[in-house]
Every structure is written in C-alpha cells, then in structure tokens.
mmCIF file of C-alpha atoms in Angstrom:
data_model
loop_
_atom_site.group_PDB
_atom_site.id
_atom_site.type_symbol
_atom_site.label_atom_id
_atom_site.label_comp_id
_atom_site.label_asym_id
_atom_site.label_seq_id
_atom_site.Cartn_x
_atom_site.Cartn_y
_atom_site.Cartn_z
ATOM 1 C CA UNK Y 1 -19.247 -31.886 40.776
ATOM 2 C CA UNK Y 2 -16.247 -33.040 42.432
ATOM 3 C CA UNK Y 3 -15.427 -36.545 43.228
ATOM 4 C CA UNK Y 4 -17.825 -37.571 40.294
ATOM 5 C CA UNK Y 5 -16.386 -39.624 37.673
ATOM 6 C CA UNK Y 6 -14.001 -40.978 40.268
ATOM 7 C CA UNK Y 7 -13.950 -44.805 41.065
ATOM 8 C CA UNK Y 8 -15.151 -45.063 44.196
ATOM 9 C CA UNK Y 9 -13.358 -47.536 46.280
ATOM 10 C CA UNK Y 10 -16.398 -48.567 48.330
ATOM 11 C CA UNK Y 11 -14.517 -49.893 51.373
ATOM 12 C CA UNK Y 12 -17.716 -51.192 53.393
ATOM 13 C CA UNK Y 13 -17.673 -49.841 56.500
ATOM 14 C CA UNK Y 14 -18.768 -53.048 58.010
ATOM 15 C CA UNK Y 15 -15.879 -55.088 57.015
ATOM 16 C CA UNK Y 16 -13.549 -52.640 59.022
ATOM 17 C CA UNK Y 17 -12.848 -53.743 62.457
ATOM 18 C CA UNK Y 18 -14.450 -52.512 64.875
ATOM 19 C CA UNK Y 19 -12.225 -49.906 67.230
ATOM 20 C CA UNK Y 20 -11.621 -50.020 70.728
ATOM 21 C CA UNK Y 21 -12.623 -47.222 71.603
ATOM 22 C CA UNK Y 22 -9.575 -45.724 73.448
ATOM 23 C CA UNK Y 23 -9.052 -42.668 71.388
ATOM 24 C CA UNK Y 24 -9.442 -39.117 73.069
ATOM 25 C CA UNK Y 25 -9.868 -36.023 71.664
ATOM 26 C CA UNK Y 26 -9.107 -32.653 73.649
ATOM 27 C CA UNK Y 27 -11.994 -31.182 75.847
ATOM 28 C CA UNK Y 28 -11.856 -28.119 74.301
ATOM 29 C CA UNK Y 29 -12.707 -29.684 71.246
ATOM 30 C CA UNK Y 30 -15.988 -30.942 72.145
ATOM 31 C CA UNK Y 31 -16.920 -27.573 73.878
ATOM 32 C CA UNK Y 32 -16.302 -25.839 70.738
ATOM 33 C CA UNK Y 33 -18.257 -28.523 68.848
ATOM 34 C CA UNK Y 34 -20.967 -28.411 71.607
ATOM 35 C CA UNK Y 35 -21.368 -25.254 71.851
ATOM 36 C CA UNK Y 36 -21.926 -24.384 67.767
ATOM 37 C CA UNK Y 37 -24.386 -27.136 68.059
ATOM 38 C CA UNK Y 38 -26.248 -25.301 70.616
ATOM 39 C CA UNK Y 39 -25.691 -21.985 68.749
ATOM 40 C CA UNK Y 40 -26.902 -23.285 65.405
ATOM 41 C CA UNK Y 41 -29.688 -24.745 67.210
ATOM 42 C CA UNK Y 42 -30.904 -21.049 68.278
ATOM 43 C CA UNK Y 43 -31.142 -19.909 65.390
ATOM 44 C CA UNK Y 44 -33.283 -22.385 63.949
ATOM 45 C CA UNK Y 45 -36.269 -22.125 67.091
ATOM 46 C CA UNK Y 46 -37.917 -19.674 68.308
ATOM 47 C CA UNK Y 47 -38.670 -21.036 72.180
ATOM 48 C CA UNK Y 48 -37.086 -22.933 74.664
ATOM 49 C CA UNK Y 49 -38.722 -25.502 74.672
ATOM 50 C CA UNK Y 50 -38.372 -25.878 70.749
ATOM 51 C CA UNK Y 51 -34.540 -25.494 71.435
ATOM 52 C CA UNK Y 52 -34.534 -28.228 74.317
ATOM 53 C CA UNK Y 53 -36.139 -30.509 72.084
ATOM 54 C CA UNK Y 54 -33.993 -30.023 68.991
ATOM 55 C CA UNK Y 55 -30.996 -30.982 70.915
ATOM 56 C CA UNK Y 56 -32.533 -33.518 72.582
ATOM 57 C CA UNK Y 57 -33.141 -34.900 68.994
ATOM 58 C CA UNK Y 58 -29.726 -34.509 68.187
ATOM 59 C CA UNK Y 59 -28.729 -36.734 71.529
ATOM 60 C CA UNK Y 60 -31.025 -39.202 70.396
ATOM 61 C CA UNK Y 61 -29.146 -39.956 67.348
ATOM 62 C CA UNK Y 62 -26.162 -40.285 68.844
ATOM 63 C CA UNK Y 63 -27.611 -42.294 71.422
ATOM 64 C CA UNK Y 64 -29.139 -45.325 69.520
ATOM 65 C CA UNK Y 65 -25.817 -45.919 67.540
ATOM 66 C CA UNK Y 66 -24.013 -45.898 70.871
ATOM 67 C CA UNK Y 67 -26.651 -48.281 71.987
ATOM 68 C CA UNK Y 68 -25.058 -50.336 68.898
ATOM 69 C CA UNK Y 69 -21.922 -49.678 69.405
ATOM 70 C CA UNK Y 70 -21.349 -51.332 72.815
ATOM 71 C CA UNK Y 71 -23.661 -53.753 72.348
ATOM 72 C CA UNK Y 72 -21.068 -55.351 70.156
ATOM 73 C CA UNK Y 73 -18.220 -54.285 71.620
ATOM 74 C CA UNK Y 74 -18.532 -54.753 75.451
ATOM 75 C CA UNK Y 75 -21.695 -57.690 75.489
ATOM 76 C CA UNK Y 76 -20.973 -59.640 72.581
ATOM 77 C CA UNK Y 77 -24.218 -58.591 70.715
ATOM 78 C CA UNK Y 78 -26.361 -59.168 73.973
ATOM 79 C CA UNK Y 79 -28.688 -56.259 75.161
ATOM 80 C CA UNK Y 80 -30.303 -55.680 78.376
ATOM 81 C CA UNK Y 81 -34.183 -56.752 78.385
ATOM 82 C CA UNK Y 82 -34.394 -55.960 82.074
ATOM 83 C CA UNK Y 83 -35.431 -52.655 83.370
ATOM 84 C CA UNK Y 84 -32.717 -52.260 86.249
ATOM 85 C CA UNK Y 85 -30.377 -54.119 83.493
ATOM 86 C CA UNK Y 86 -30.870 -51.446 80.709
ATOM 87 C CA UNK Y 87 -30.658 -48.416 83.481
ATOM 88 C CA UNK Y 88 -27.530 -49.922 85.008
ATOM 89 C CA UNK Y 89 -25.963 -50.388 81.651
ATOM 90 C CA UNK Y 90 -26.805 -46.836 80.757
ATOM 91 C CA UNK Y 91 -25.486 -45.348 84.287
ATOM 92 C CA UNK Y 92 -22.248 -47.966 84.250
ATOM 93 C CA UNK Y 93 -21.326 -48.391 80.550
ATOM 94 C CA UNK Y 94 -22.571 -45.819 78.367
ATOM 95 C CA UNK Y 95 -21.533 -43.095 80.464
ATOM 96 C CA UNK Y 96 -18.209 -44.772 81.351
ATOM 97 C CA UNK Y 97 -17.173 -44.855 77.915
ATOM 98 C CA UNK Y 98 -19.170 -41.588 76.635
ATOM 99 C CA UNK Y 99 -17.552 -39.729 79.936
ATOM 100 C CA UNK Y 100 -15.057 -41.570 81.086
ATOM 101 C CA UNK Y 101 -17.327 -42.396 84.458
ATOM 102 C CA UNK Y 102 -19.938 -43.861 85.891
ATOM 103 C CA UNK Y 103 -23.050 -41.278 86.515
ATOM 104 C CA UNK Y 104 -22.846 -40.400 90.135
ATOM 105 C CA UNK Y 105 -26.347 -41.525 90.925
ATOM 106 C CA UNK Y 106 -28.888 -43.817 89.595
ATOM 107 C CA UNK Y 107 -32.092 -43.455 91.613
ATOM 108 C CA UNK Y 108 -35.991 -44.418 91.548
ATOM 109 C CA UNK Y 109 -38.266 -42.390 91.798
ATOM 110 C CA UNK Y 110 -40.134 -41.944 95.440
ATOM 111 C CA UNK Y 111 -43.545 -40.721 94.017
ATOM 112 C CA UNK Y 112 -43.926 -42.667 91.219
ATOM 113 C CA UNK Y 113 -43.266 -46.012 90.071
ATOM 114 C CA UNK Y 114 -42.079 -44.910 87.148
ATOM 115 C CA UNK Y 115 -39.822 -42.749 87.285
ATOM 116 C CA UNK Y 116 -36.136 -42.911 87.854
ATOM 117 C CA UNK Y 117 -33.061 -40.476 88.128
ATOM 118 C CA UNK Y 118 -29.372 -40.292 87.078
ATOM 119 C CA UNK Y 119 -27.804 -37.705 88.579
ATOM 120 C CA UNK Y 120 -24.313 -36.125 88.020
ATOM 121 C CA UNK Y 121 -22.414 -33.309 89.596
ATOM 122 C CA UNK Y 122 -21.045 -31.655 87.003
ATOM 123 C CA UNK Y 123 -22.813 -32.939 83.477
ATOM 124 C CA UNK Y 124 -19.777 -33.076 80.842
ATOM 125 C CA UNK Y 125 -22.030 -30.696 78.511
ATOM 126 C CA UNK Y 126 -23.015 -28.243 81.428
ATOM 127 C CA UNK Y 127 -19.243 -27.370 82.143
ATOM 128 C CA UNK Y 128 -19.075 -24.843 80.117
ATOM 129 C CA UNK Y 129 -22.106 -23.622 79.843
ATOM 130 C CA UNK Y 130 -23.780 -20.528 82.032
ATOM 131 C CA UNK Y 131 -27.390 -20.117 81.384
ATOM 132 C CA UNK Y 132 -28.548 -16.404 80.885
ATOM 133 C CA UNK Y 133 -31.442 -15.350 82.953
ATOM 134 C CA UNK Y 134 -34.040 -14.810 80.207
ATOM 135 C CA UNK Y 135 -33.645 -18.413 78.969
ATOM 136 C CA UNK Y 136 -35.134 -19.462 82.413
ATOM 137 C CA UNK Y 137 -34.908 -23.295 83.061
ATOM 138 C CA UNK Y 138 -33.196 -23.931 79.684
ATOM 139 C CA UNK Y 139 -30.309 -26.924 79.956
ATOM 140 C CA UNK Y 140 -28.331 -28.085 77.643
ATOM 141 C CA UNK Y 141 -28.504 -31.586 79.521
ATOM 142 C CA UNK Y 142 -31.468 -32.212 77.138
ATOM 143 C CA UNK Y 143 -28.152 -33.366 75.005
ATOM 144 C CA UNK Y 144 -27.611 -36.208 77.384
ATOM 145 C CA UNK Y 145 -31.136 -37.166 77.703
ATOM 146 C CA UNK Y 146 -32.107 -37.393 74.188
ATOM 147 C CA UNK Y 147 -28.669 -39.889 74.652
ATOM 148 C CA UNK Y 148 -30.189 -41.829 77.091
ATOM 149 C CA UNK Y 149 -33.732 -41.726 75.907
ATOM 150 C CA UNK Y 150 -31.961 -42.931 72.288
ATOM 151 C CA UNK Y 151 -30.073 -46.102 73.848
ATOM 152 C CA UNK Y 152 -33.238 -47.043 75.960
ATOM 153 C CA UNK Y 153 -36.040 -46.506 72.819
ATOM 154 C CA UNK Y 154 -33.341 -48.920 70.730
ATOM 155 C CA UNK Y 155 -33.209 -51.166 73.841
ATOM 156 C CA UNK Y 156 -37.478 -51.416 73.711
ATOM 157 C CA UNK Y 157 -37.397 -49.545 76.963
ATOM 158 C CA UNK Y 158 -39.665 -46.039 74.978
ATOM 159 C CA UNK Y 159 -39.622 -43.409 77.970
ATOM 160 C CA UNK Y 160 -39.678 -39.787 78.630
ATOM 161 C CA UNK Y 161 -36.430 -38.323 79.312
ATOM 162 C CA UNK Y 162 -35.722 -35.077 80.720
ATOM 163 C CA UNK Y 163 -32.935 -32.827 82.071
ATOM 164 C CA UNK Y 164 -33.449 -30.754 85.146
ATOM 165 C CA UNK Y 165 -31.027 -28.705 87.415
ATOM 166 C CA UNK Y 166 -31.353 -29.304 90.839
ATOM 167 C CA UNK Y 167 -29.438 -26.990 93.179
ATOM 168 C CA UNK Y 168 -27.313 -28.652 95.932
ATOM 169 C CA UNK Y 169 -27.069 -26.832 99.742
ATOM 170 C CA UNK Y 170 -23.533 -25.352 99.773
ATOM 171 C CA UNK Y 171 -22.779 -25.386 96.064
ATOM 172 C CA UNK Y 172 -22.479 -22.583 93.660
ATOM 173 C CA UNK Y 173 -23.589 -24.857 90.634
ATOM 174 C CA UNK Y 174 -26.574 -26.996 90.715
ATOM 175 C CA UNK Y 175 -26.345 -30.774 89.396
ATOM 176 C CA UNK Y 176 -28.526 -32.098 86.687
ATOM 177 C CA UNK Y 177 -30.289 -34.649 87.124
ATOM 178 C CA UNK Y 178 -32.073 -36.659 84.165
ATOM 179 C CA UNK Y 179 -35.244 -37.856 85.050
ATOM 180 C CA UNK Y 180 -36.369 -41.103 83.535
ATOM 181 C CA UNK Y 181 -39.783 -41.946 82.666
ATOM 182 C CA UNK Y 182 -41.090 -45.275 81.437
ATOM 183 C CA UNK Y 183 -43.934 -45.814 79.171
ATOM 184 C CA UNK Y 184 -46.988 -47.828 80.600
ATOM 185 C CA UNK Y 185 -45.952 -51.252 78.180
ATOM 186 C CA UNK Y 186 -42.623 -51.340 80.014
ATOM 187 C CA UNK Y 187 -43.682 -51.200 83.527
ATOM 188 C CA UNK Y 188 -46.581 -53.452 82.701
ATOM 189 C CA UNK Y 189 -43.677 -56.243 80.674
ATOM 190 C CA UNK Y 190 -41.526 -55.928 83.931
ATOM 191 C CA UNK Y 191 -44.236 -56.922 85.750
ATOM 192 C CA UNK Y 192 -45.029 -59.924 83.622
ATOM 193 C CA UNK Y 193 -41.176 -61.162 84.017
ATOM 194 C CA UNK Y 194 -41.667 -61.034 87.802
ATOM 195 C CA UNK N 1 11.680 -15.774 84.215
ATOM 196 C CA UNK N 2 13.295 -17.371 81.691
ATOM 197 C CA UNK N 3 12.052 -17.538 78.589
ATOM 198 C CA UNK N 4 9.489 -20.841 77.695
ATOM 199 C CA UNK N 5 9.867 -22.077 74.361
ATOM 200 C CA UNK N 6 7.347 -23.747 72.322
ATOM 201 C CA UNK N 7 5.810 -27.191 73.611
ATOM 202 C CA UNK N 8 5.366 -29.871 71.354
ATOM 203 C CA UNK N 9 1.793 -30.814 70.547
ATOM 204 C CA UNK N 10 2.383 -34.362 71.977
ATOM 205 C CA UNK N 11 3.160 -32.715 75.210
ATOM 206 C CA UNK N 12 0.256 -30.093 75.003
ATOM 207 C CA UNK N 13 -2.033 -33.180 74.497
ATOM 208 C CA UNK N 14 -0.747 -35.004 76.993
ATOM 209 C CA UNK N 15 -1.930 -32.222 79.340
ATOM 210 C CA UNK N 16 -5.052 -31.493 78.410
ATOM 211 C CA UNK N 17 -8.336 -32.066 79.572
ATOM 212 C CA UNK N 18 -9.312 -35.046 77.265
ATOM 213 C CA UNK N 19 -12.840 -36.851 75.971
ATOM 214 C CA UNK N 20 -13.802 -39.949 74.416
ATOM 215 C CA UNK N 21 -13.003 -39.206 70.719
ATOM 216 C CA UNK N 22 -16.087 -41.726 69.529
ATOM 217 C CA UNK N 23 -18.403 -38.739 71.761
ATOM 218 C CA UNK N 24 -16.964 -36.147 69.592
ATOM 219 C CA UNK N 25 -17.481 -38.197 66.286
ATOM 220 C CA UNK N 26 -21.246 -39.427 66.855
ATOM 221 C CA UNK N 27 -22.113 -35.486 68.132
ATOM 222 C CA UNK N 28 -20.387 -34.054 65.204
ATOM 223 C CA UNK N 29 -22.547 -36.836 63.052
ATOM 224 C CA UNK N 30 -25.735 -35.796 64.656
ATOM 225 C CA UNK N 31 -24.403 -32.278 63.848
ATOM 226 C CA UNK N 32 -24.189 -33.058 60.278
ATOM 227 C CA UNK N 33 -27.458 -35.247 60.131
ATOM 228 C CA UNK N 34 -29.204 -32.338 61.488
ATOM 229 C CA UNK N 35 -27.933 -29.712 59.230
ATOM 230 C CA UNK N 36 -28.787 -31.882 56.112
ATOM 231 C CA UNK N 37 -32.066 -32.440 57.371
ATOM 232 C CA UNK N 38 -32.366 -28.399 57.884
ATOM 233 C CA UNK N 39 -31.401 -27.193 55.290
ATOM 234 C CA UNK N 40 -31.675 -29.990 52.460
ATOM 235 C CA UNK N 41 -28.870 -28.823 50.310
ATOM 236 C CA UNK N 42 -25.614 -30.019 50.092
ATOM 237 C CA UNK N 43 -24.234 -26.893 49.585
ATOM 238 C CA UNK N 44 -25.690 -25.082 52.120
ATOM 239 C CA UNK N 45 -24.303 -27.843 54.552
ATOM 240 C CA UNK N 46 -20.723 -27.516 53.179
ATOM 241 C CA UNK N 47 -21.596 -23.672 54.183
ATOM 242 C CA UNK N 48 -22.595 -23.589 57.327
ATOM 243 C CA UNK N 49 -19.964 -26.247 58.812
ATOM 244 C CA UNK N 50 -17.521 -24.022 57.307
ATOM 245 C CA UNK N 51 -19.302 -20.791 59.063
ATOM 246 C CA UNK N 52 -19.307 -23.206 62.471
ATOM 247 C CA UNK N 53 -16.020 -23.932 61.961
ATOM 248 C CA UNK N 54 -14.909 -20.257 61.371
ATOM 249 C CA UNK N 55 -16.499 -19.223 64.174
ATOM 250 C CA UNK N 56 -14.626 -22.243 66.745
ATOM 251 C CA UNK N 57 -11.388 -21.170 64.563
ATOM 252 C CA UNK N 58 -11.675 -17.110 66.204
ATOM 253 C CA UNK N 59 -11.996 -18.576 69.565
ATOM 254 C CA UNK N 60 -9.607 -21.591 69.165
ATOM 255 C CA UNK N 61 -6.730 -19.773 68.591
ATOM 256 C CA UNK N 62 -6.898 -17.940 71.716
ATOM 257 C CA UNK N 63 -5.954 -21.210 73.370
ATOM 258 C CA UNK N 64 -3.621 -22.390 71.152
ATOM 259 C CA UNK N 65 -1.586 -19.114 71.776
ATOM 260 C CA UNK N 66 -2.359 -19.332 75.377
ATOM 261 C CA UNK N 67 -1.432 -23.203 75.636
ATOM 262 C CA UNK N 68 1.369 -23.712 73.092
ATOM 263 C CA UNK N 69 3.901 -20.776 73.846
ATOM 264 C CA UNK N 70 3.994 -20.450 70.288
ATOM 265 C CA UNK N 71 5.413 -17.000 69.116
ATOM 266 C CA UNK N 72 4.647 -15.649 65.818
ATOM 267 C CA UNK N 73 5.885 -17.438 63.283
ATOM 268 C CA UNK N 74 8.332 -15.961 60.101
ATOM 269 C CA UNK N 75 6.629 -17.463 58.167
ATOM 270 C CA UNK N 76 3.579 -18.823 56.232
ATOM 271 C CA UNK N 77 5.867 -22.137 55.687
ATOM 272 C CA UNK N 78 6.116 -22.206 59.607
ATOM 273 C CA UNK N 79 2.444 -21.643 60.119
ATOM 274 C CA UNK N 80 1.645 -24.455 58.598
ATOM 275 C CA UNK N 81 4.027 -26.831 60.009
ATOM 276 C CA UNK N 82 2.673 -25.632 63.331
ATOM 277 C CA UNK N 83 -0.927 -26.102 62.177
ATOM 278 C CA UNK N 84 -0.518 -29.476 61.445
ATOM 279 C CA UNK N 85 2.200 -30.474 64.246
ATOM 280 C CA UNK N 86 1.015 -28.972 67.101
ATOM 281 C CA UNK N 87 -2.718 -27.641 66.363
ATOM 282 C CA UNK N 88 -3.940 -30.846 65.162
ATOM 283 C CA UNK N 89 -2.294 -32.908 68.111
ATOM 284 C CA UNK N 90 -3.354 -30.615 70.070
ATOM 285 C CA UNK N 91 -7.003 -30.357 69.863
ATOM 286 C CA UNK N 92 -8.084 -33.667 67.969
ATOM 287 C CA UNK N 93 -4.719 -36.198 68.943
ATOM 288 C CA UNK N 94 -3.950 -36.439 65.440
ATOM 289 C CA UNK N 95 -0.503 -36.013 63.762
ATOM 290 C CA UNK N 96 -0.630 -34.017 59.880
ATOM 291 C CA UNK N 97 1.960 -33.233 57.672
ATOM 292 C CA UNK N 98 2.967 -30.463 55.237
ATOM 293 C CA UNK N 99 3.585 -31.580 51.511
ATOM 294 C CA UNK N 100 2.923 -30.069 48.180
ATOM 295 C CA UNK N 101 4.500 -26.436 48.534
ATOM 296 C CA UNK N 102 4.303 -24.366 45.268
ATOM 297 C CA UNK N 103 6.868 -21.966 44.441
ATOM 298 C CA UNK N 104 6.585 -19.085 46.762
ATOM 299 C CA UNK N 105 5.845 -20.779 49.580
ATOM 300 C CA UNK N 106 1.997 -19.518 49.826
ATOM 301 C CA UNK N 107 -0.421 -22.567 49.351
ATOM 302 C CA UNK N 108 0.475 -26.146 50.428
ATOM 303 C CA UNK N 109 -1.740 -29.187 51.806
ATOM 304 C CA UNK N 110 -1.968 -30.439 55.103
ATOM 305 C CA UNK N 111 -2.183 -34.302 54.805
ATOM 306 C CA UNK N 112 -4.524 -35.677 57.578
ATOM 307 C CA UNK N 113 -3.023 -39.503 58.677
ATOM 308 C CA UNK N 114 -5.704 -39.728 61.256
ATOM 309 C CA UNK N 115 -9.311 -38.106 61.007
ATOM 310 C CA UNK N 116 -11.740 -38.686 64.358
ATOM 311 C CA UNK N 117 -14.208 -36.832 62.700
ATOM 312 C CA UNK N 118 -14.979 -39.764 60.126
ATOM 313 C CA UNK N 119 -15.225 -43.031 62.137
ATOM 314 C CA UNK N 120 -18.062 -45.057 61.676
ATOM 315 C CA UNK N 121 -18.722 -42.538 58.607
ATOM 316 C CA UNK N 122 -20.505 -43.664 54.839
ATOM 317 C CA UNK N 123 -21.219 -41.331 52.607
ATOM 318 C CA UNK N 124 -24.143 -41.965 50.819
ATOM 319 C CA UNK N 125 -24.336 -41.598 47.204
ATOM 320 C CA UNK N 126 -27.070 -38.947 47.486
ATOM 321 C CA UNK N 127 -25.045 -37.214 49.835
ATOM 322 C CA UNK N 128 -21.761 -37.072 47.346
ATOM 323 C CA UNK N 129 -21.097 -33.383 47.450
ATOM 324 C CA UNK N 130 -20.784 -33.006 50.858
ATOM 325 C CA UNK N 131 -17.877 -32.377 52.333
ATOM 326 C CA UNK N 132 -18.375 -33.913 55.190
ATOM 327 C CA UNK N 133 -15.408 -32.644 57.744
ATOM 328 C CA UNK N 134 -15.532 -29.000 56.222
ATOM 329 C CA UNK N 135 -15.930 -27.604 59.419
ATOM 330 C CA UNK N 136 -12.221 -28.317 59.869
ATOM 331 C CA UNK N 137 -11.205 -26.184 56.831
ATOM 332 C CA UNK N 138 -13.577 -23.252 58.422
ATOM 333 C CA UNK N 139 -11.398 -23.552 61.788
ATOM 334 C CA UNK N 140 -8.664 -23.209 60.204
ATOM 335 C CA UNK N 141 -9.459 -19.908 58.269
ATOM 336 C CA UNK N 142 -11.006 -18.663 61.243
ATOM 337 C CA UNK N 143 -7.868 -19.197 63.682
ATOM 338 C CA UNK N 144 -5.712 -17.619 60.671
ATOM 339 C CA UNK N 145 -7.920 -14.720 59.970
ATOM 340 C CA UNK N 146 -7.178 -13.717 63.932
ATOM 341 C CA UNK N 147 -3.509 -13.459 63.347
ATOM 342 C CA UNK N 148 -3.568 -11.356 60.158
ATOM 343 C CA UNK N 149 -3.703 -14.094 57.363
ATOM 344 C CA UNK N 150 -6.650 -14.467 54.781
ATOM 345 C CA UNK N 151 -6.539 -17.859 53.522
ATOM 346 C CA UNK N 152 -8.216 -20.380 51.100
ATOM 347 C CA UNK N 153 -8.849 -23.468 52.625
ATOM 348 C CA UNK N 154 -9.944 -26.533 50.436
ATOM 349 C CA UNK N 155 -10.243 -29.961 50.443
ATOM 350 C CA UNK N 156 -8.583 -31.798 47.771
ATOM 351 C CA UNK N 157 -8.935 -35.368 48.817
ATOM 352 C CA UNK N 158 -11.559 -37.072 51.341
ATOM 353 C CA UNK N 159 -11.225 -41.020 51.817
ATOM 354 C CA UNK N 160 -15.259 -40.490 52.274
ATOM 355 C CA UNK N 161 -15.163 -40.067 48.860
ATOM 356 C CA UNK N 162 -12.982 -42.663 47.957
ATOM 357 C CA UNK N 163 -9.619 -41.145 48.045
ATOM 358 C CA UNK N 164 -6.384 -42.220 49.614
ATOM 359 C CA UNK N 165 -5.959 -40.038 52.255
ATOM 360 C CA UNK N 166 -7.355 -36.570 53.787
ATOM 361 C CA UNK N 167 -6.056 -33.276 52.108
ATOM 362 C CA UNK N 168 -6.569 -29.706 52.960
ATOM 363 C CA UNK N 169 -5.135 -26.662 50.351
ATOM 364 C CA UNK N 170 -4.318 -24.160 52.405
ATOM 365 C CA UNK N 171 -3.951 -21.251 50.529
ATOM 366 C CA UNK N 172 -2.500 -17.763 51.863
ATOM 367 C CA UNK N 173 -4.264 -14.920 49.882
ATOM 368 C CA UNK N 174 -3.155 -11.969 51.654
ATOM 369 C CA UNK N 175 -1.262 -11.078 54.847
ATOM 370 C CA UNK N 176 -3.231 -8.275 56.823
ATOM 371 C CA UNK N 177 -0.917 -5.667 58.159
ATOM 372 C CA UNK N 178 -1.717 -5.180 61.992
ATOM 373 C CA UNK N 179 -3.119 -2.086 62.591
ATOM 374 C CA UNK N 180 -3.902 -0.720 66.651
ATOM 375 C CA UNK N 181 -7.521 -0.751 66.934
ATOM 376 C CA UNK N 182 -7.771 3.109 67.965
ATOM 377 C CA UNK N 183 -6.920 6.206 66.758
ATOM 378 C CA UNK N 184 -4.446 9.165 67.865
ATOM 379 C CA UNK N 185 -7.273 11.429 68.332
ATOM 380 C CA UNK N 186 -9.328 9.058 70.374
#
C-alpha cells in the first residue's frame, strides 16, 4: 500500500487557523458535483422516497459541521438556544455564507404551531435541475433540508425537515419551500423560557 | 469578426457564476462519507470517485471549450499547461503548475498549490488508502478522453497523507485519431 511506511507528518487539523471563508469555487463546479451526487444516489435506491432521504442524509452531514463552523467563526463559540434565534441564524447566516444570501422568506406556519417555512425563489441546488415526470414530487431540495435539519438537530432544536415545490402565479418555475417542523420537547422548552 | 484568442483562466474566473468554496468542500465530504459508508472498501471508493469524476470530465470540457476560446492545442506539453493554468482556475480558483516532464514530452505532474477539495479534511488511519480527491484525476481523463487523448492519471503525492504538496501524473497513453462518426454509405 502506498503512503505506508511513510512518516506521517500529522499536522493536526485543529492547530490550523481557522479560514475565512471567502474562497469561491465556480458554479459549474458544484452542479457537476451535485449532480453525480444525485446520480450516484439513484443507483443505490430503488424509490423516491428512499432517494429523497439519502440525500437528505448527505445534507445533514454537511449541515452539523457548518453548524460548527460558524459557530466559531461568526458568534465566538455562542449558539442560538432560542427558537426564532436558531431559525433566524439558519435563514440569515447559514444561507448567507452557504449561498451567498439570505433565504427569501422565513415564515410560521398558519395551521400549526409548529411548523415554519423558508422559502427561496430559485434554491441554489434546483437551478439546474428539471424533474422528469415519472419521478413525480421528487426535489433535490431534500439536499438543503437535511442542511438545515443538520444545523438545527446540533443546535438541540430535533425537527422534521422537508422540501416542497410550491408553484408561484405567473412563473414558469415553482419555488421550494422547506418546511420546518419542531419536535414536541422544543415547543414545550420554548414555552418554559416564556 | 475578428478572431478571439484564448482568455486567461483568471479572467474566465472572474466571470463566472461563483459559490462558496467551503459548500463545495463539506458536499464533496458528505460525498465521500457516503460512498465509504456504501461501499466499505477503500478501493471501491478510489473507483467510483474516479468513475464520478470521469463522467463530470465528458461534460466539463464542453464548457471549457465553450468558455475559454481555447483552440486545439499542438501539443500534449500545451495541454497540460492549459489544464493546470486555465482549467483549474477556471472551475475550482486554484492556480497548478507543470513540472517533472520525462523525455518525450508524454507524462508530467500537475502540482496542485491550492486544493478546496481538502479543507477541514483528516484522514483517518483506517481510511489510509483512500485517495481522497481522486475524483479530480477521473475529470481529468474524462475531459481528455473527449478530445482524442487516453491518459493515465495518478496521484503521486497527497498532503492528506502526509506529503508536501498535491501531485497528479498525467500520463498520455495514446492519441486517438479523429474519425467522423458516420459512414460514406450512410
């Protein structure tokens, strides 16, 4: 095996410091990364559901290090403990810095208490993306909410997170909304803090 | 019209449509954590990031041909100098060089200076055959193989596994002759 035998300079990744954050990498780029990570993804399920869910997975990961991440960087190791804190952290800062804006919507919920929505006209992952008819309500948001459902399950906010298109009057594409929902503890620990 | 010449990657860059490169590195980790997970051997995971990465290569260089005004090149020593000043800045903002050219002129590495793929990256010891950024060396095969060149891509040093830098053999095995895709009779 290569690289065995080798001294291993084990430059802790810890002791690095910690980048700002202001490096870009071409669009294209992440499409064509995106979109083998959907395609490998196919192969490995055999529904859509299945499919939604292993992606969502995949979000989730990247999710609770970016929960980390700017934690440290932009709140000097402070987190949010407040449900409209955490939500306005993830609609404000995570997706500033994940895609380079706020969300276009944060919303609660009219039917139930627990539920809230952040909306966005054109989801960074949806751009490309053109759903064929026999995959039926499939969306490759579920990306973006196993993101969000990873930063808010690291925050000790667990929920149900869920991507759904939602047409708009007068527009070709629909916007996808992901739909929040707490568990019971959380509501119940909000209403304890008053 | 008169003739455009070749942009400069820096320029190309400059113009395109851009992401947070820390987006691109924790999906391409969730990539990787995913396939390990899958498929549980090392090996296998060095295969299929190669097989993803061939796959973005076919379709990548379409727009670097489309983007970069890049004619063909004369040669395979050109190629790579173009790989690594303009393909590289191009897609992942990074600047590579060409060193280590053997006699003909037919294998030489491409020395990453700047990889986004590996921030916030360990490689655990279990993990030490993986190569973690191989799907790099499968885009670059695959964007090769669609302009008539079979090549060997390998990676020679990885500072995940303690080396000094990031270096990719690129190795040019044979040079397809274009053929049309029909026939006279057709």
């Amino acid at each position: 095996m290569i690289g065995v035998g080798k001294i291993k300079q084990y430059s802790n990744i810890l002791d690095k410091p910690l980048s700002k954050g202001k490096q870009e990498v071409s669009l294209s780029a992440y499409a064509f990364l995106f979109s083998e990570l959907v395609q490998y993804n196919q192969t490995q399920v055999d529904n859509i559901a299945e499919l939604e869910r292993r992606l969502e997975d995949a979000g989730y990961a990247v999710g609770a290090r970016v929960l980390e991440l700017l934690c440290h960087r932009e709140k000097g190791n402070r987190r949010e403990t407040r449900l409209l804190g955490i939500l306005s952290f993830v609609h404000s800062t995570v997706w500033k810095v994940l895609f380079g804006k706020v969300a276009d919507s944060l919303e609660k919920g009219t039917e139930h208490e627990d539920e809230y929505m952040i909306s966005e006209k054109e989801l960074l992952v949806n751009r490309f993306i053109s759903i064929p008819k026999d995959m039926g309500t499939f969306n490759c948001g579920a990306f973006v909410a196993g993101i969000v459902r990873g930063v808010l399950d690291g925050a000790g906010f667990p929920a149900v997170v869920t991507a759904h298109f939602v047409p708009v009057e007068g527009q070709q594409r629909p916007r996808t909304t992901i739909l929040i929902k707490f568990a019971e503890e959380v509501l119940r620990r909000e209403a304890r803090l008053g | 019209m008169a003739p455009v010449g070749p942009r400069s990657g820096d320029a190309i860059f400059a113009n395109m449509e851009r992401v947070n490169a820390e987006l691109f590195t924790l999906t391409y980790g969730a990539t990787v954590r995913q396939l390990l997970t899958d498929l549980e051997e090392v090996e296998e995971v060095n295969k299929q990031l190669d097989q993803m990465g061939y796959n973005i290569g076919i379709r990548l260089i379409d727009e670097f041909l489309a983007k970069s005004n890049i004619s063909r090149c004369v040669d395979f020593k050109e190629t790579a100098e173009v790989i690594a000043k303009v393909g590289f800045k191009m897609f992942l903002g990074v600047t590579a060089s060409v060193t280590n050219w053997d006699a003909d002129g037919t294998c030489c590495s491409i020395i990453l200076e700047d990889n986004p793929l590996v921030d916030f990256v360990e490689l655990p010891d279990t993990f030490q055959g993986l190569y973690y950024c191989n799907i790099l060396s499968g885009v670059i095969r695959g964007a090769l193989e669609m302009v008539s060149m079979k090549t060997e891509v390998t990676w020679i040093r990885d500072v995940l596994r303690g080396d000094d830098a990031f270096e990719l053999q690129v190795k040019l095995v044979k040079q397809v002759p274009e053929e049309y895709p029909y026939k006279d009779d057709e």
